[in-house]
N, CA, C and O atoms as CSV, one atom per row, in Angstrom:
chain,resi,resn,atom,element,x,y,z
A,1,GLN,N,N,-25.026,-18.082,8.957
A,1,GLN,CA,C,-24.446,-18.205,7.630
A,1,GLN,C,C,-23.672,-16.926,7.308
A,1,GLN,O,O,-24.180,-15.813,7.447
A,2,VAL,N,N,-22.429,-17.122,6.873
A,2,VAL,CA,C,-21.591,-15.988,6.518
A,2,VAL,C,C,-22.003,-15.456,5.151
A,2,VAL,O,O,-22.216,-16.218,4.207
A,3,GLN,N,N,-22.110,-14.156,5.067
A,3,GLN,CA,C,-22.388,-13.507,3.784
A,3,GLN,C,C,-21.337,-12.441,3.521
A,3,GLN,O,O,-20.966,-11.673,4.409
A,4,LEU,N,N,-20.873,-12.412,2.291
A,4,LEU,CA,C,-19.913,-11.407,1.847
A,4,LEU,C,C,-20.499,-10.705,0.640
A,4,LEU,O,O,-20.913,-11.347,-0.325
A,5,VAL,N,N,-20.532,-9.383,0.700
A,5,VAL,CA,C,-21.110,-8.611,-0.389
A,5,VAL,C,C,-20.094,-7.577,-0.853
A,5,VAL,O,O,-19.720,-6.671,-0.108
A,6,GLU,N,N,-19.655,-7.733,-2.108
A,6,GLU,CA,C,-18.703,-6.793,-2.676
A,6,GLU,C,C,-19.441,-5.625,-3.326
A,6,GLU,O,O,-20.588,-5.753,-3.753
A,7,SER,N,N,-18.764,-4.501,-3.390
A,7,SER,CA,C,-19.271,-3.336,-4.118
A,7,SER,C,C,-18.083,-2.529,-4.609
A,7,SER,O,O,-16.948,-2.742,-4.185
A,8,GLY,N,N,-18.368,-1.590,-5.517
A,8,GLY,CA,C,-17.300,-0.743,-6.027
A,8,GLY,C,C,-16.925,-1.011,-7.459
A,8,GLY,O,O,-15.910,-0.515,-7.948
A,9,ALA,N,N,-17.749,-1.802,-8.143
A,9,ALA,CA,C,-17.462,-2.110,-9.540
A,9,ALA,C,C,-17.344,-0.833,-10.364
A,9,ALA,O,O,-17.948,0.192,-10.046
A,10,GLY,N,N,-16.547,-0.920,-11.436
A,10,GLY,CA,C,-16.445,0.258,-12.269
A,10,GLY,C,C,-15.605,0.073,-13.497
A,10,GLY,O,O,-14.907,-0.927,-13.666
A,11,LEU,N,N,-15.692,1.074,-14.359
A,11,LEU,CA,C,-14.891,1.158,-15.574
A,11,LEU,C,C,-14.013,2.394,-15.440
A,11,LEU,O,O,-14.515,3.504,-15.263
A,12,VAL,N,N,-12.711,2.199,-15.525
A,12,VAL,CA,C,-11.785,3.312,-15.399
A,12,VAL,C,C,-10.738,3.240,-16.494
A,12,VAL,O,O,-10.517,2.184,-17.086
A,13,GLN,N,N,-10.106,4.349,-16.755
A,13,GLN,CA,C,-8.995,4.368,-17.698
A,13,GLN,C,C,-7.720,3.926,-16.997
A,13,GLN,O,O,-7.590,4.019,-15.776
A,14,ALA,N,N,-6.799,3.449,-17.795
A,14,ALA,CA,C,-5.497,3.060,-17.254
A,14,ALA,C,C,-4.896,4.235,-16.484
A,14,ALA,O,O,-4.929,5.383,-16.929
A,15,GLY,N,N,-4.351,3.911,-15.323
A,15,GLY,CA,C,-3.791,4.936,-14.455
A,15,GLY,C,C,-4.765,5.434,-13.405
A,15,GLY,O,O,-4.377,6.139,-12.474
A,16,GLY,N,N,-6.016,5.074,-13.553
A,16,GLY,CA,C,-7.033,5.511,-12.617
A,16,GLY,C,C,-7.078,4.668,-11.359
A,16,GLY,O,O,-6.253,3.779,-11.151
A,17,SER,N,N,-8.072,4.973,-10.517
A,17,SER,CA,C,-8.214,4.296,-9.227
A,17,SER,C,C,-9.643,3.845,-8.998
A,17,SER,O,O,-10.594,4.423,-9.525
A,18,LEU,N,N,-9.768,2.802,-8.199
A,18,LEU,CA,C,-11.062,2.310,-7.738
A,18,LEU,C,C,-10.872,1.778,-6.334
A,18,LEU,O,O,-9.782,1.346,-5.959
A,19,ARG,N,N,-11.944,1.814,-5.563
A,19,ARG,CA,C,-11.919,1.172,-4.254
A,19,ARG,C,C,-13.064,0.169,-4.160
A,19,ARG,O,O,-14.233,0.516,-4.327
A,20,LEU,N,N,-12.704,-1.064,-3.894
A,20,LEU,CA,C,-13.687,-2.124,-3.690
A,20,LEU,C,C,-13.937,-2.289,-2.199
A,20,LEU,O,O,-13.044,-2.098,-1.374
A,21,SER,N,N,-15.164,-2.647,-1.877
A,21,SER,CA,C,-15.535,-2.921,-0.496
A,21,SER,C,C,-16.121,-4.319,-0.393
A,21,SER,O,O,-16.734,-4.822,-1.335
A,22,CYS,N,N,-15.926,-4.934,0.755
A,22,CYS,CA,C,-16.513,-6.247,1.033
A,22,CYS,C,C,-17.121,-6.176,2.426
A,22,CYS,O,O,-16.408,-6.086,3.425
A,23,ALA,N,N,-18.437,-6.218,2.478
A,23,ALA,CA,C,-19.147,-6.166,3.752
A,23,ALA,C,C,-19.486,-7.583,4.190
A,23,ALA,O,O,-20.079,-8.354,3.435
A,24,ALA,N,N,-19.103,-7.916,5.419
A,24,ALA,CA,C,-19.310,-9.255,5.948
A,24,ALA,C,C,-20.401,-9.254,7.004
A,24,ALA,O,O,-20.580,-8.272,7.724
A,25,SER,N,N,-21.122,-10.352,7.091
A,25,SER,CA,C,-22.153,-10.491,8.107
A,25,SER,C,C,-22.343,-11.963,8.431
A,25,SER,O,O,-21.956,-12.844,7.664
A,26,GLY,N,N,-22.951,-12.209,9.591
A,26,GLY,CA,C,-23.320,-13.573,9.931
A,26,GLY,C,C,-22.472,-14.240,10.985
A,26,GLY,O,O,-22.868,-15.264,11.542
A,27,ARG,N,N,-21.313,-13.680,11.271
A,27,ARG,CA,C,-20.434,-14.305,12.264
A,27,ARG,C,C,-19.626,-13.229,12.985
A,27,ARG,O,O,-19.681,-12.048,12.642
A,28,THR,N,N,-18.888,-13.665,13.975
A,28,THR,CA,C,-17.876,-12.809,14.571
A,28,THR,C,C,-16.591,-13.040,13.807
A,28,THR,O,O,-16.082,-14.161,13.768
A,29,PHE,N,N,-16.066,-11.999,13.205
A,29,PHE,CA,C,-14.972,-12.151,12.266
A,29,PHE,C,C,-13.619,-11.773,12.827
A,29,PHE,O,O,-12.651,-11.637,12.079
A,30,GLY,N,N,-13.539,-11.603,14.126
A,30,GLY,CA,C,-12.321,-11.055,14.711
A,30,GLY,C,C,-11.037,-11.734,14.294
A,30,GLY,O,O,-10.020,-11.065,14.108
A,31,ARG,N,N,-11.058,-13.047,14.142
A,31,ARG,CA,C,-9.818,-13.766,13.833
A,31,ARG,C,C,-9.760,-14.244,12.388
A,31,ARG,O,O,-8.878,-15.028,12.036
A,32,TYR,N,N,-10.659,-13.797,11.567
A,32,TYR,CA,C,-10.701,-14.221,10.187
A,32,TYR,C,C,-9.582,-13.586,9.367
A,32,TYR,O,O,-9.061,-12.525,9.710
A,33,THR,N,N,-9.231,-14.254,8.293
A,33,THR,CA,C,-8.446,-13.672,7.215
A,33,THR,C,C,-9.392,-13.428,6.050
A,33,THR,O,O,-10.157,-14.307,5.652
A,34,MET,N,N,-9.324,-12.233,5.521
A,34,MET,CA,C,-10.148,-11.854,4.375
A,34,MET,C,C,-9.238,-11.692,3.163
A,34,MET,O,O,-8.186,-11.056,3.232
A,35,GLY,N,N,-9.662,-12.271,2.075
A,35,GLY,CA,C,-8.850,-12.215,0.875
A,35,GLY,C,C,-9.592,-11.604,-0.295
A,35,GLY,O,O,-10.823,-11.580,-0.331
A,36,TRP,N,N,-8.819,-11.109,-1.252
A,36,TRP,CA,C,-9.343,-10.655,-2.535
A,36,TRP,C,C,-8.701,-11.512,-3.632
A,36,TRP,O,O,-7.484,-11.685,-3.683
A,37,PHE,N,N,-9.544,-12.027,-4.488
A,37,PHE,CA,C,-9.101,-12.785,-5.643
A,37,PHE,C,C,-9.721,-12.151,-6.883
A,37,PHE,O,O,-10.666,-11.368,-6.786
A,38,ARG,N,N,-9.185,-12.495,-8.039
A,38,ARG,CA,C,-9.773,-11.990,-9.280
A,38,ARG,C,C,-9.721,-13.063,-10.356
A,38,ARG,O,O,-8.881,-13.963,-10.335
A,39,GLN,N,N,-10.642,-12.935,-11.289
A,39,GLN,CA,C,-10.697,-13.893,-12.390
A,39,GLN,C,C,-11.015,-13.161,-13.674
A,39,GLN,O,O,-12.081,-12.563,-13.821
A,40,ALA,N,N,-10.076,-13.218,-14.601
A,40,ALA,CA,C,-10.268,-12.641,-15.917
A,40,ALA,C,C,-10.863,-13.707,-16.833
A,40,ALA,O,O,-10.726,-14.899,-16.556
A,41,PRO,N,N,-11.519,-13.304,-17.916
A,41,PRO,CA,C,-12.124,-14.283,-18.835
A,41,PRO,C,C,-11.099,-15.295,-19.332
A,41,PRO,O,O,-10.025,-14.927,-19.809
A,42,GLY,N,N,-11.441,-16.560,-19.217
A,42,GLY,CA,C,-10.570,-17.616,-19.703
A,42,GLY,C,C,-9.373,-17.925,-18.833
A,42,GLY,O,O,-8.505,-18.709,-19.217
A,43,LYS,N,N,-9.321,-17.312,-17.659
A,43,LYS,CA,C,-8.180,-17.535,-16.773
A,43,LYS,C,C,-8.648,-18.065,-15.420
A,43,LYS,O,O,-9.820,-17.963,-15.058
A,44,VAL,N,N,-7.697,-18.630,-14.689
A,44,VAL,CA,C,-8.039,-19.140,-13.375
A,44,VAL,C,C,-8.165,-17.986,-12.390
A,44,VAL,O,O,-7.617,-16.903,-12.599
A,45,ARG,N,N,-8.888,-18.238,-11.329
A,45,ARG,CA,C,-9.028,-17.243,-10.272
A,45,ARG,C,C,-7.701,-17.142,-9.513
A,45,ARG,O,O,-7.147,-18.148,-9.070
A,46,GLU,N,N,-7.214,-15.933,-9.375
A,46,GLU,CA,C,-5.913,-15.736,-8.766
A,46,GLU,C,C,-5.972,-14.825,-7.553
A,46,GLU,O,O,-6.832,-13.953,-7.437
A,47,PHE,N,N,-5.033,-15.057,-6.660
A,47,PHE,CA,C,-4.919,-14.266,-5.449
A,47,PHE,C,C,-4.480,-12.851,-5.769
A,47,PHE,O,O,-3.634,-12.632,-6.636
A,48,VAL,N,N,-5.069,-11.877,-5.052
A,48,VAL,CA,C,-4.670,-10.489,-5.217
A,48,VAL,C,C,-4.068,-9.946,-3.917
A,48,VAL,O,O,-2.948,-9.434,-3.908
A,49,ALA,N,N,-4.823,-10.064,-2.823
A,49,ALA,CA,C,-4.372,-9.514,-1.548
A,49,ALA,C,C,-5.178,-10.149,-0.430
A,49,ALA,O,O,-6.243,-10.720,-0.662
A,50,ALA,N,N,-4.657,-10.042,0.790
A,50,ALA,CA,C,-5.374,-10.563,1.946
A,50,ALA,C,C,-4.971,-9.777,3.178
A,50,ALA,O,O,-3.919,-9.140,3.217
A,51,ILE,N,N,-5.840,-9.838,4.190
A,51,ILE,CA,C,-5.549,-9.176,5.456
A,51,ILE,C,C,-6.084,-10.021,6.596
A,51,ILE,O,O,-7.197,-10.543,6.530
A,52,ASN,N,N,-5.289,-10.149,7.632
A,52,ASN,CA,C,-5.735,-10.820,8.840
A,52,ASN,C,C,-6.436,-9.792,9.714
A,52,ASN,O,O,-5.840,-8.780,10.083
A,53,LEU,N,N,-7.691,-10.042,10.045
A,53,LEU,CA,C,-8.485,-9.038,10.758
A,53,LEU,C,C,-8.012,-8.835,12.193
A,53,LEU,O,O,-8.283,-7.792,12.787
A,54,SER,N,N,-7.315,-9.806,12.753
A,54,SER,CA,C,-6.829,-9.678,14.117
A,54,SER,C,C,-5.494,-8.937,14.168
A,54,SER,O,O,-5.351,-7.958,14.900
A,55,SER,N,N,-4.528,-9.402,13.396
A,55,SER,CA,C,-3.180,-8.829,13.452
A,55,SER,C,C,-3.002,-7.636,12.531
A,55,SER,O,O,-2.139,-6.789,12.761
A,56,GLY,N,N,-3.821,-7.570,11.485
A,56,GLY,CA,C,-3.646,-6.529,10.475
A,56,GLY,C,C,-2.580,-6.861,9.450
A,56,GLY,O,O,-2.296,-6.046,8.573
A,57,ASP,N,N,-1.980,-8.046,9.541
A,57,ASP,CA,C,-0.974,-8.448,8.561
A,57,ASP,C,C,-1.603,-8.491,7.173
A,57,ASP,O,O,-2.735,-8.941,6.996
A,58,THR,N,N,-0.840,-8.009,6.195
A,58,THR,CA,C,-1.335,-7.972,4.823
A,58,THR,C,C,-0.423,-8.759,3.893
A,58,THR,O,O,0.760,-8.955,4.169
A,59,TYR,N,N,-1.002,-9.202,2.790
A,59,TYR,CA,C,-0.301,-10.020,1.815
A,59,TYR,C,C,-0.747,-9.571,0.430
A,59,TYR,O,O,-1.911,-9.228,0.226
A,60,TYR,N,N,0.193,-9.576,-0.530
A,60,TYR,CA,C,-0.115,-9.131,-1.885
A,60,TYR,C,C,0.572,-10.011,-2.915
A,60,TYR,O,O,1.642,-10.568,-2.671
A,61,ARG,N,N,-0.072,-10.122,-4.077
A,61,ARG,CA,C,0.645,-10.722,-5.186
A,61,ARG,C,C,1.620,-9.678,-5.712
A,61,ARG,O,O,1.390,-8.474,-5.598
A,62,ASP,N,N,2.712,-10.164,-6.288
A,62,ASP,CA,C,3.786,-9.257,-6.675
A,62,ASP,C,C,3.327,-8.172,-7.639
A,62,ASP,O,O,3.766,-7.027,-7.538
A,63,SER,N,N,2.454,-8.520,-8.565
A,63,SER,CA,C,2.095,-7.565,-9.618
A,63,SER,C,C,1.257,-6.392,-9.120
A,63,SER,O,O,1.068,-5.418,-9.849
A,64,VAL,N,N,0.754,-6.469,-7.895
A,64,VAL,CA,C,-0.054,-5.353,-7.374
A,64,VAL,C,C,0.632,-4.618,-6.236
A,64,VAL,O,O,0.132,-3.598,-5.764
A,65,LYS,N,N,1.758,-5.121,-5.798
A,65,LYS,CA,C,2.469,-4.456,-4.701
A,65,LYS,C,C,2.822,-3.027,-5.091
A,65,LYS,O,O,3.306,-2.771,-6.194
A,66,GLY,N,N,2.573,-2.104,-4.171
A,66,GLY,CA,C,2.830,-0.703,-4.447
A,66,GLY,C,C,1.697,0.011,-5.145
A,66,GLY,O,O,1.691,1.240,-5.219
A,67,ARG,N,N,0.726,-0.746,-5.664
A,67,ARG,CA,C,-0.419,-0.133,-6.343
A,67,ARG,C,C,-1.726,-0.381,-5.590
A,67,ARG,O,O,-2.593,0.492,-5.550
A,68,PHE,N,N,-1.868,-1.546,-5.004
A,68,PHE,CA,C,-3.086,-1.911,-4.285
A,68,PHE,C,C,-2.818,-1.911,-2.792
A,68,PHE,O,O,-1.716,-2.222,-2.339
A,69,THR,N,N,-3.853,-1.555,-2.032
A,69,THR,CA,C,-3.764,-1.591,-0.576
A,69,THR,C,C,-5.025,-2.228,-0.012
A,69,THR,O,O,-6.139,-1.809,-0.329
A,70,VAL,N,N,-4.844,-3.230,0.815
A,70,VAL,CA,C,-5.975,-3.872,1.485
A,70,VAL,C,C,-6.028,-3.347,2.913
A,70,VAL,O,O,-5.000,-3.219,3.577
A,71,SER,N,N,-7.232,-3.048,3.374
A,71,SER,CA,C,-7.411,-2.513,4.724
A,71,SER,C,C,-8.726,-3.018,5.287
A,71,SER,O,O,-9.547,-3.593,4.572
A,72,ARG,N,N,-8.912,-2.795,6.580
A,72,ARG,CA,C,-10.165,-3.268,7.187
A,72,ARG,C,C,-10.694,-2.252,8.167
A,72,ARG,O,O,-9.951,-1.449,8.732
A,73,ASP,N,N,-11.990,-2.308,8.353
A,73,ASP,CA,C,-12.687,-1.565,9.396
A,73,ASP,C,C,-13.445,-2.605,10.195
A,73,ASP,O,O,-14.552,-2.998,9.825
A,74,ASN,N,N,-12.854,-3.048,11.288
A,74,ASN,CA,C,-13.446,-4.145,12.047
A,74,ASN,C,C,-14.810,-3.762,12.623
A,74,ASN,O,O,-15.693,-4.612,12.742
A,75,ALA,N,N,-14.982,-2.512,12.972
A,75,ALA,CA,C,-16.265,-2.086,13.536
A,75,ALA,C,C,-17.387,-2.234,12.518
A,75,ALA,O,O,-18.525,-2.548,12.865
A,76,LYS,N,N,-17.044,-2.003,11.254
A,76,LYS,CA,C,-18.042,-2.101,10.185
A,76,LYS,C,C,-18.048,-3.476,9.527
A,76,LYS,O,O,-18.860,-3.732,8.637
A,77,LEU,N,N,-17.146,-4.368,9.957
A,77,LEU,CA,C,-17.016,-5.679,9.323
A,77,LEU,C,C,-16.831,-5.535,7.819
A,77,LEU,O,O,-17.442,-6.257,7.030
A,78,THR,N,N,-15.992,-4.606,7.443
A,78,THR,CA,C,-15.782,-4.317,6.026
A,78,THR,C,C,-14.292,-4.303,5.715
A,78,THR,O,O,-13.478,-3.778,6.474
A,79,VAL,N,N,-13.967,-4.897,4.579
A,79,VAL,CA,C,-12.603,-4.915,4.069
A,79,VAL,C,C,-12.588,-4.149,2.753
A,79,VAL,O,O,-13.532,-4.225,1.967
A,80,TYR,N,N,-11.521,-3.421,2.526
A,80,TYR,CA,C,-11.409,-2.585,1.339
A,80,TYR,C,C,-10.203,-3.005,0.503
A,80,TYR,O,O,-9.215,-3.529,1.018
A,81,LEU,N,N,-10.313,-2.762,-0.779
A,81,LEU,CA,C,-9.172,-2.923,-1.672
A,81,LEU,C,C,-9.051,-1.637,-2.473
A,81,LEU,O,O,-9.818,-1.401,-3.407
A,82,GLN,N,N,-8.096,-0.818,-2.107
A,82,GLN,CA,C,-7.830,0.409,-2.836
A,82,GLN,C,C,-6.880,0.090,-3.975
A,82,GLN,O,O,-5.776,-0.409,-3.755
A,83,MET,N,N,-7.307,0.376,-5.178
A,83,MET,CA,C,-6.531,0.031,-6.366
A,83,MET,C,C,-6.149,1.315,-7.094
A,83,MET,O,O,-7.010,2.046,-7.585
A,84,ASN,N,N,-4.859,1.576,-7.154
A,84,ASN,CA,C,-4.328,2.766,-7.834
A,84,ASN,C,C,-3.480,2.337,-9.024
A,84,ASN,O,O,-3.073,1.182,-9.140
A,85,SER,N,N,-3.228,3.296,-9.897
A,85,SER,CA,C,-2.398,3.040,-11.084
A,85,SER,C,C,-2.864,1.791,-11.814
A,85,SER,O,O,-2.064,0.928,-12.176
A,86,LEU,N,N,-4.152,1.710,-12.019
A,86,LEU,CA,C,-4.733,0.514,-12.634
A,86,LEU,C,C,-4.236,0.326,-14.060
A,86,LEU,O,O,-3.981,1.287,-14.786
A,87,LYS,N,N,-4.107,-0.944,-14.437
A,87,LYS,CA,C,-3.640,-1.332,-15.759
A,87,LYS,C,C,-4.707,-2.178,-16.438
A,87,LYS,O,O,-5.531,-2.789,-15.757
A,88,PRO,N,N,-4.708,-2.227,-17.761
A,88,PRO,CA,C,-5.697,-3.074,-18.452
A,88,PRO,C,C,-5.648,-4.526,-17.980
A,88,PRO,O,O,-6.680,-5.197,-17.962
A,89,GLU,N,N,-4.487,-5.019,-17.604
A,89,GLU,CA,C,-4.387,-6.402,-17.149
A,89,GLU,C,C,-4.985,-6.622,-15.758
A,89,GLU,O,O,-5.046,-7.757,-15.285
A,90,ASP,N,N,-5.422,-5.558,-15.108
A,90,ASP,CA,C,-6.146,-5.705,-13.836
A,90,ASP,C,C,-7.631,-5.983,-14.077
A,90,ASP,O,O,-8.371,-6.254,-13.131
A,91,THR,N,N,-8.064,-5.919,-15.316
A,91,THR,CA,C,-9.461,-6.166,-15.642
A,91,THR,C,C,-9.849,-7.582,-15.263
A,91,THR,O,O,-9.211,-8.545,-15.689
A,92,ALA,N,N,-10.903,-7.709,-14.454
A,92,ALA,CA,C,-11.345,-9.023,-13.979
A,92,ALA,C,C,-12.582,-8.839,-13.108
A,92,ALA,O,O,-12.970,-7.723,-12.764
A,93,VAL,N,N,-13.178,-9.959,-12.767
A,93,VAL,CA,C,-14.173,-9.974,-11.698
A,93,VAL,C,C,-13.404,-10.191,-10.399
A,93,VAL,O,O,-12.628,-11.138,-10.276
A,94,TYR,N,N,-13.623,-9.323,-9.451
A,94,TYR,CA,C,-12.934,-9.394,-8.166
A,94,TYR,C,C,-13.863,-10.009,-7.122
A,94,TYR,O,O,-15.024,-9.624,-6.988
A,95,TYR,N,N,-13.316,-10.970,-6.391
A,95,TYR,CA,C,-14.076,-11.694,-5.376
A,95,TYR,C,C,-13.466,-11.483,-3.996
A,95,TYR,O,O,-12.247,-11.472,-3.826
A,96,CYS,N,N,-14.333,-11.320,-3.035
A,96,CYS,CA,C,-13.943,-11.275,-1.640
A,96,CYS,C,C,-14.116,-12.683,-1.059
A,96,CYS,O,O,-15.048,-13.400,-1.423
A,97,ALA,N,N,-13.215,-13.070,-0.158
A,97,ALA,CA,C,-13.281,-14.383,0.462
A,97,ALA,C,C,-12.913,-14.274,1.933
A,97,ALA,O,O,-12.231,-13.338,2.351
A,98,ALA,N,N,-13.378,-15.251,2.717
A,98,ALA,CA,C,-13.115,-15.223,4.152
A,98,ALA,C,C,-12.839,-16.628,4.667
A,98,ALA,O,O,-13.390,-17.611,4.173
A,99,THR,N,N,-11.979,-16.698,5.666
A,99,THR,CA,C,-11.702,-17.964,6.320
A,99,THR,C,C,-11.423,-17.742,7.793
A,99,THR,O,O,-10.755,-16.775,8.160
A,100,PRO,N,N,-11.937,-18.641,8.654
A,100,PRO,CA,C,-11.638,-18.558,10.083
A,100,PRO,C,C,-10.379,-19.342,10.474
A,100,PRO,O,O,-9.980,-19.334,11.639
A,101,LYS,N,N,-9.768,-20.007,9.519
A,101,LYS,CA,C,-8.621,-20.842,9.827
A,101,LYS,C,C,-7.411,-20.010,10.214
A,101,LYS,O,O,-7.236,-18.876,9.767
A,102,ALA,N,N,-6.591,-20.603,11.051
A,102,ALA,CA,C,-5.346,-19.946,11.449
A,102,ALA,C,C,-4.180,-20.540,10.676
A,102,ALA,O,O,-4.257,-21.649,10.148
A,103,ASN,N,N,-3.106,-19.778,10.625
A,103,ASN,CA,C,-1.860,-20.258,10.013
A,103,ASN,C,C,-2.065,-20.752,8.586
A,103,ASN,O,O,-1.577,-21.819,8.213
A,104,ILE,N,N,-2.766,-19.995,7.820
A,104,ILE,CA,C,-3.071,-20.401,6.445
A,104,ILE,C,C,-2.047,-19.841,5.470
A,104,ILE,O,O,-1.238,-18.980,5.817
A,105,LYS,N,N,-2.097,-20.342,4.257
A,105,LYS,CA,C,-1.399,-19.737,3.136
A,105,LYS,C,C,-2.419,-18.849,2.440
A,105,LYS,O,O,-3.225,-19.358,1.660
A,106,PRO,N,N,-2.418,-17.551,2.689
A,106,PRO,CA,C,-3.527,-16.683,2.260
A,106,PRO,C,C,-3.686,-16.569,0.752
A,106,PRO,O,O,-4.702,-16.063,0.277
A,107,TYR,N,N,-2.702,-17.029,-0.005
A,107,TYR,CA,C,-2.768,-16.946,-1.459
A,107,TYR,C,C,-3.435,-18.157,-2.098
A,107,TYR,O,O,-3.585,-18.211,-3.319
A,108,LEU,N,N,-3.833,-19.123,-1.287
A,108,LEU,CA,C,-4.469,-20.335,-1.810
A,108,LEU,C,C,-5.986,-20.246,-1.713
A,108,LEU,O,O,-6.540,-19.998,-0.642
A,109,ARG,N,N,-6.646,-20.449,-2.842
A,109,ARG,CA,C,-8.112,-20.373,-2.864
A,109,ARG,C,C,-8.757,-21.371,-1.912
A,109,ARG,O,O,-9.766,-21.060,-1.278
A,110,ASP,N,N,-8.190,-22.556,-1.808
A,110,ASP,CA,C,-8.799,-23.616,-1.008
A,110,ASP,C,C,-8.782,-23.324,0.487
A,110,ASP,O,O,-9.447,-24.015,1.259
A,111,GLU,N,N,-8.038,-22.321,0.900
A,111,GLU,CA,C,-8.015,-21.970,2.323
A,111,GLU,C,C,-9.302,-21.264,2.752
A,111,GLU,O,O,-9.614,-21.196,3.941
A,112,TYR,N,N,-10.034,-20.750,1.791
A,112,TYR,CA,C,-11.173,-19.889,2.091
A,112,TYR,C,C,-12.482,-20.663,2.055
A,112,TYR,O,O,-12.728,-21.456,1.146
A,113,ASN,N,N,-13.318,-20.419,3.061
A,113,ASN,CA,C,-14.588,-21.117,3.182
A,113,ASN,C,C,-15.749,-20.359,2.535
A,113,ASN,O,O,-16.716,-20.963,2.071
A,114,TYR,N,N,-15.640,-19.045,2.514
A,114,TYR,CA,C,-16.776,-18.215,2.098
A,114,TYR,C,C,-16.338,-17.257,1.000
A,114,TYR,O,O,-15.225,-16.731,1.005
A,115,TRP,N,N,-17.258,-17.049,0.053
A,115,TRP,CA,C,-16.974,-16.209,-1.102
A,115,TRP,C,C,-18.131,-15.265,-1.383
A,115,TRP,O,O,-19.295,-15.604,-1.168
A,116,GLY,N,N,-17.795,-14.076,-1.866
A,116,GLY,CA,C,-18.803,-13.163,-2.345
A,116,GLY,C,C,-19.189,-13.477,-3.772
A,116,GLY,O,O,-18.694,-14.433,-4.369
A,117,GLN,N,N,-20.084,-12.656,-4.317
A,117,GLN,CA,C,-20.612,-12.927,-5.655
A,117,GLN,C,C,-19.738,-12.343,-6.750
A,117,GLN,O,O,-19.901,-12.682,-7.922
A,118,GLY,N,N,-18.817,-11.471,-6.382
A,118,GLY,CA,C,-17.909,-10.874,-7.356
A,118,GLY,C,C,-18.380,-9.519,-7.838
A,118,GLY,O,O,-19.576,-9.227,-7.862
A,119,THR,N,N,-17.418,-8.697,-8.221
A,119,THR,CA,C,-17.725,-7.373,-8.752
A,119,THR,C,C,-16.756,-7.071,-9.890
A,119,THR,O,O,-15.562,-7.352,-9.787
A,120,GLN,N,N,-17.274,-6.499,-10.973
A,120,GLN,CA,C,-16.493,-6.324,-12.190
A,120,GLN,C,C,-15.643,-5.063,-12.139
A,120,GLN,O,O,-16.122,-3.980,-11.805
A,121,VAL,N,N,-14.380,-5.230,-12.477
A,121,VAL,CA,C,-13.469,-4.097,-12.650
A,121,VAL,C,C,-12.947,-4.133,-14.081
A,121,VAL,O,O,-12.384,-5.136,-14.519
A,122,THR,N,N,-13.135,-3.048,-14.797
A,122,THR,CA,C,-12.674,-2.957,-16.178
A,122,THR,C,C,-11.776,-1.743,-16.330
A,122,THR,O,O,-12.157,-0.622,-15.993
A,123,VAL,N,N,-10.582,-1.985,-16.843
A,123,VAL,CA,C,-9.615,-0.912,-17.041
A,123,VAL,C,C,-9.350,-0.781,-18.529
A,123,VAL,O,O,-8.877,-1.720,-19.168
A,124,SER,N,N,-9.651,0.370,-19.072
A,124,SER,CA,C,-9.462,0.601,-20.508
A,124,SER,C,C,-8.095,1.227,-20.766
A,124,SER,O,O,-7.556,1.962,-19.939
A,125,SER,N,N,-7.560,0.916,-21.926
A,125,SER,CA,C,-6.214,1.428,-22.269
A,125,SER,C,C,-6.285,2.768,-22.977
A,125,SER,O,O,-5.251,3.334,-23.332
């Protein structure tokens, strides 16, 4: 059984930084795509970023490009989301997700088979 555990929750002021981690276990993840999604109160869960663990290809939603960086440590089975220049509109519960599928649209929630429990990020103005 695949397990994803996020960490790195926090409260920061606008302009600050946080780094989220997602530790994976239970499978061989070499060819997986790992994604980060977020959900603010009253809003749908939206794509933030993704990384293919084999190729290292990365994907971002437009509003975080240049501010967020997704990376991986395959030896540790951990994916990171470095978030800089945070804005109040980045406030949400952030979820890690994983899929073994190939040739996916990484921005679609339905592509992902496994989800973490979420971690809260709050950015104050």
